Amino acid sequence: MDAPRDLVFSLWTEPKHLLHWWGPHNCSAPSVSVDLREGGAWRHCILGADGKEYWSRGTYLEISPPERLVFTFAWENEDGKSGHEMHVTIELAESGEGTRLVFRKRELPSDTEFKLQSEGWVEALEKVAAYAEAQAKGSM
């Protein structure tokens, strides 16, 4: 990403930024909450193009600014209860004047979920990269 590592880390941890990029293309993030501390909770909503809300939540396991963020991730069901818990690791390394982001997600419950999440996260990562570069250039 053509953006400094400190900025990229803040895009993953500050609601004012998460609201701009969280979720795949053609989706928005109308609600984002963050309790940024180890053991703190997060909860986000993705609003699909069809108007359906997709809620997810998790707990921060490791926060090492600006190089590493580890958290759990689970979809919520219609009753607001957490489903299968997965783990996400974000690693950020300086790369020239930019940042190299490594995204890992583990403990997915099925091949179908892996395929769906892979497609969704590829799009979300494209959105965060574009947003990071725009923020770095001061155009947003």
PDB file of C-alpha atoms in Angstrom:
ATOM      1  CA  MET A   1       0.000   0.000   0.000  1.00  0.00           C
ATOM      2  CA  ASP A   2       1.210   3.455  -0.834  1.00  0.00           C
ATOM      3  CA  ALA A   3       0.620   4.701   2.731  1.00  0.00           C
ATOM      4  CA  PRO A   4       2.657   4.819   5.946  1.00  0.00           C
ATOM      5  CA  ARG A   5       2.372   1.905   8.366  1.00  0.00           C
ATOM      6  CA  ASP A   6       1.038   4.032  11.263  1.00  0.00           C
ATOM      7  CA  LEU A   7      -1.819   5.198   9.064  1.00  0.00           C
ATOM      8  CA  VAL A   8      -2.636   1.684   7.828  1.00  0.00           C
ATOM      9  CA  PHE A   9      -2.738   0.411  11.429  1.00  0.00           C
ATOM     10  CA  SER A  10      -5.190   3.177  12.372  1.00  0.00           C
ATOM     11  CA  LEU A  11      -7.459   2.178   9.467  1.00  0.00           C
ATOM     12  CA  TRP A  12      -7.976  -1.193  11.204  1.00  0.00           C
ATOM     13  CA  THR A  13      -8.480   0.236  14.690  1.00  0.00           C
ATOM     14  CA  GLU A  14     -10.343   3.554  14.479  1.00  0.00           C
ATOM     15  CA  PRO A  15     -14.107   3.619  13.807  1.00  0.00           C
ATOM     16  CA  LYS A  16     -13.890   6.840  11.760  1.00  0.00           C
ATOM     17  CA  HIS A  17     -11.781   4.893   9.244  1.00  0.00           C
ATOM     18  CA  LEU A  18     -13.481   1.483   9.482  1.00  0.00           C
ATOM     19  CA  LEU A  19     -16.775   3.114   8.473  1.00  0.00           C
ATOM     20  CA  HIS A  20     -15.205   3.955   5.093  1.00  0.00           C
ATOM     21  CA  TRP A  21     -13.920   0.567   4.035  1.00  0.00           C
ATOM     22  CA  TRP A  22     -15.196  -2.361   6.143  1.00  0.00           C
ATOM     23  CA  GLY A  23     -16.869  -4.982   3.959  1.00  0.00           C
ATOM     24  CA  PRO A  24     -16.808  -6.057   0.327  1.00  0.00           C
ATOM     25  CA  HIS A  25     -17.471  -3.846  -2.713  1.00  0.00           C
ATOM     26  CA  ASN A  26     -21.063  -2.604  -3.038  1.00  0.00           C
ATOM     27  CA  CYS A  27     -21.460  -2.796   0.754  1.00  0.00           C
ATOM     28  CA  SER A  28     -21.244  -0.143   3.426  1.00  0.00           C
ATOM     29  CA  ALA A  29     -20.495  -0.195   7.138  1.00  0.00           C
ATOM     30  CA  PRO A  30     -23.246   1.783   8.897  1.00  0.00           C
ATOM     31  CA  SER A  31     -22.200   0.733  12.411  1.00  0.00           C
ATOM     32  CA  VAL A  32     -18.747   0.119  13.859  1.00  0.00           C
ATOM     33  CA  SER A  33     -17.739  -0.130  17.513  1.00  0.00           C
ATOM     34  CA  VAL A  34     -14.231  -0.645  18.850  1.00  0.00           C
ATOM     35  CA  ASP A  35     -12.890  -1.159  22.381  1.00  0.00           C
ATOM     36  CA  LEU A  36      -9.228  -1.147  21.403  1.00  0.00           C
ATOM     37  CA  ARG A  37      -7.494  -2.990  24.202  1.00  0.00           C
ATOM     38  CA  GLU A  38      -6.423  -6.579  24.589  1.00  0.00           C
ATOM     39  CA  GLY A  39      -9.590  -8.362  25.709  1.00  0.00           C
ATOM     40  CA  GLY A  40     -11.716  -5.502  24.339  1.00  0.00           C
ATOM     41  CA  ALA A  41     -14.612  -6.187  22.005  1.00  0.00           C
ATOM     42  CA  TRP A  42     -15.421  -4.978  18.511  1.00  0.00           C
ATOM     43  CA  ARG A  43     -18.692  -5.213  16.591  1.00  0.00           C
ATOM     44  CA  HIS A  44     -19.391  -4.125  13.007  1.00  0.00           C
ATOM     45  CA  CYS A  45     -22.293  -4.196  10.588  1.00  0.00           C
ATOM     46  CA  ILE A  46     -21.992  -4.683   6.844  1.00  0.00           C
ATOM     47  CA  LEU A  47     -24.979  -3.457   4.867  1.00  0.00           C
ATOM     48  CA  GLY A  48     -25.349  -5.419   1.644  1.00  0.00           C
ATOM     49  CA  ALA A  49     -26.520  -3.942  -1.650  1.00  0.00           C
ATOM     50  CA  ASP A  50     -29.776  -5.851  -1.061  1.00  0.00           C
ATOM     51  CA  GLY A  51     -30.363  -3.944   2.213  1.00  0.00           C
ATOM     52  CA  LYS A  52     -29.572  -6.942   4.426  1.00  0.00           C
ATOM     53  CA  GLU A  53     -27.413  -6.389   7.519  1.00  0.00           C
ATOM     54  CA  TYR A  54     -24.528  -8.740   8.311  1.00  0.00           C
ATOM     55  CA  TRP A  55     -23.195  -8.327  11.855  1.00  0.00           C
ATOM     56  CA  SER A  56     -19.851  -9.611  13.068  1.00  0.00           C
ATOM     57  CA  ARG A  57     -18.022  -9.333  16.359  1.00  0.00           C
ATOM     58  CA  GLY A  58     -14.879 -10.367  18.110  1.00  0.00           C
ATOM     59  CA  THR A  59     -12.288  -9.744  20.771  1.00  0.00           C
ATOM     60  CA  TYR A  60      -8.862  -8.161  20.420  1.00  0.00           C
ATOM     61  CA  LEU A  61      -6.207 -10.699  21.401  1.00  0.00           C
ATOM     62  CA  GLU A  62      -3.035  -8.787  20.552  1.00  0.00           C
ATOM     63  CA  ILE A  63      -2.475  -5.122  19.775  1.00  0.00           C
ATOM     64  CA  SER A  64       1.097  -4.186  18.834  1.00  0.00           C
ATOM     65  CA  PRO A  65       0.985  -0.832  17.035  1.00  0.00           C
ATOM     66  CA  PRO A  66       1.871  -0.337  14.303  1.00  0.00           C
ATOM     67  CA  GLU A  67       2.945  -3.801  13.220  1.00  0.00           C
ATOM     68  CA  ARG A  68       0.427  -6.411  14.398  1.00  0.00           C
ATOM     69  CA  LEU A  69      -3.243  -6.832  15.259  1.00  0.00           C
ATOM     70  CA  VAL A  70      -4.843 -10.151  16.223  1.00  0.00           C
ATOM     71  CA  PHE A  71      -8.554 -10.594  16.885  1.00  0.00           C
ATOM     72  CA  THR A  72     -11.323 -13.138  16.857  1.00  0.00           C
ATOM     73  CA  PHE A  73     -14.084 -12.910  14.258  1.00  0.00           C
ATOM     74  CA  ALA A  74     -17.561 -14.452  14.365  1.00  0.00           C
ATOM     75  CA  TRP A  75     -20.730 -13.769  12.403  1.00  0.00           C
ATOM     76  CA  GLU A  76     -23.838 -13.094  14.469  1.00  0.00           C
ATOM     77  CA  ASN A  77     -27.046 -14.994  13.854  1.00  0.00           C
ATOM     78  CA  GLU A  78     -30.494 -13.343  13.658  1.00  0.00           C
ATOM     79  CA  ASP A  79     -30.732 -13.450  17.471  1.00  0.00           C
ATOM     80  CA  GLY A  80     -27.447 -11.556  17.876  1.00  0.00           C
ATOM     81  CA  LYS A  81     -25.544 -14.595  19.119  1.00  0.00           C
ATOM     82  CA  SER A  82     -22.016 -15.326  17.928  1.00  0.00           C
ATOM     83  CA  GLY A  83     -21.429 -18.153  15.529  1.00  0.00           C
ATOM     84  CA  HIS A  84     -18.211 -20.061  14.845  1.00  0.00           C
ATOM     85  CA  GLU A  85     -15.167 -18.121  16.090  1.00  0.00           C
ATOM     86  CA  MET A  86     -12.246 -17.592  13.720  1.00  0.00           C
ATOM     87  CA  HIS A  87      -8.923 -15.826  14.243  1.00  0.00           C
ATOM     88  CA  VAL A  88      -7.542 -12.954  12.155  1.00  0.00           C
ATOM     89  CA  THR A  89      -3.954 -11.720  12.135  1.00  0.00           C
ATOM     90  CA  ILE A  90      -2.944  -8.480  10.439  1.00  0.00           C
ATOM     91  CA  GLU A  91       0.795  -7.872  10.043  1.00  0.00           C
ATOM     92  CA  LEU A  92       2.133  -4.586   8.732  1.00  0.00           C
ATOM     93  CA  ALA A  93       5.713  -4.087   7.554  1.00  0.00           C
ATOM     94  CA  GLU A  94       7.358  -0.982   6.222  1.00  0.00           C
ATOM     95  CA  SER A  95       8.097  -1.286   2.527  1.00  0.00           C
ATOM     96  CA  GLY A  96       9.954   1.735   1.200  1.00  0.00           C
ATOM     97  CA  GLU A  97       7.602   4.636   1.859  1.00  0.00           C
ATOM     98  CA  GLY A  98       4.603   2.307   1.897  1.00  0.00           C
ATOM     99  CA  THR A  99       3.289  -0.663   3.842  1.00  0.00           C
ATOM    100  CA  ARG A 100       3.082  -4.377   3.143  1.00  0.00           C
ATOM    101  CA  LEU A 101      -0.028  -5.896   4.705  1.00  0.00           C
ATOM    102  CA  VAL A 102      -0.274  -9.623   5.412  1.00  0.00           C
ATOM    103  CA  PHE A 103      -3.772 -10.885   6.233  1.00  0.00           C
ATOM    104  CA  ARG A 104      -4.352 -14.326   7.732  1.00  0.00           C
ATOM    105  CA  LYS A 105      -7.609 -15.893   8.824  1.00  0.00           C
ATOM    106  CA  ARG A 106      -7.756 -19.332  10.384  1.00  0.00           C
ATOM    107  CA  GLU A 107     -10.227 -21.782  11.838  1.00  0.00           C
ATOM    108  CA  LEU A 108     -12.858 -21.294   9.160  1.00  0.00           C
ATOM    109  CA  PRO A 109     -15.670 -23.816   9.642  1.00  0.00           C
ATOM    110  CA  SER A 110     -16.001 -25.158   6.085  1.00  0.00           C
ATOM    111  CA  ASP A 111     -14.755 -24.983   2.509  1.00  0.00           C
ATOM    112  CA  THR A 112     -17.887 -23.028   1.566  1.00  0.00           C
ATOM    113  CA  GLU A 113     -17.215 -20.434   4.271  1.00  0.00           C
ATOM    114  CA  PHE A 114     -13.573 -20.271   3.169  1.00  0.00           C
ATOM    115  CA  LYS A 115     -14.632 -19.476  -0.404  1.00  0.00           C
ATOM    116  CA  LEU A 116     -17.205 -16.857   0.651  1.00  0.00           C
ATOM    117  CA  GLN A 117     -14.873 -15.174   3.103  1.00  0.00           C
ATOM    118  CA  SER A 118     -11.928 -15.249   0.719  1.00  0.00           C
ATOM    119  CA  GLU A 119     -13.938 -13.382  -1.909  1.00  0.00           C
ATOM    120  CA  GLY A 120     -15.295 -10.888   0.629  1.00  0.00           C
ATOM    121  CA  TRP A 121     -11.935 -10.203   2.237  1.00  0.00           C
ATOM    122  CA  VAL A 122     -10.189  -9.736  -1.111  1.00  0.00           C
ATOM    123  CA  GLU A 123     -12.706  -6.987  -1.873  1.00  0.00           C
ATOM    124  CA  ALA A 124     -12.411  -5.459   1.612  1.00  0.00           C
ATOM    125  CA  LEU A 125      -8.624  -5.433   1.321  1.00  0.00           C
ATOM    126  CA  GLU A 126      -8.904  -3.698  -2.053  1.00  0.00           C
ATOM    127  CA  LYS A 127     -11.120  -1.090  -0.404  1.00  0.00           C
ATOM    128  CA  VAL A 128      -8.764  -0.545   2.538  1.00  0.00           C
ATOM    129  CA  ALA A 129      -5.777  -0.214   0.172  1.00  0.00           C
ATOM    130  CA  ALA A 130      -7.547   2.426  -1.919  1.00  0.00           C
ATOM    131  CA  TYR A 131      -8.721   4.242   1.202  1.00  0.00           C
ATOM    132  CA  ALA A 132      -5.216   4.129   2.734  1.00  0.00           C
ATOM    133  CA  GLU A 133      -3.676   5.607  -0.376  1.00  0.00           C
ATOM    134  CA  ALA A 134      -6.320   8.348  -0.553  1.00  0.00           C
ATOM    135  CA  GLN A 135      -5.789   9.154   3.144  1.00  0.00           C
ATOM    136  CA  ALA A 136      -2.023   9.285   2.651  1.00  0.00           C
ATOM    137  CA  LYS A 137      -2.477  11.756  -0.203  1.00  0.00           C
ATOM    138  CA  GLY A 138      -4.900  13.811   1.898  1.00  0.00           C
ATOM    139  CA  SER A 139      -7.783  13.504  -0.549  1.00  0.00           C
ATOM    140  CA  MET A 140     -10.392  12.114   1.866  1.00  0.00           C
TER     141      MET A 140
END
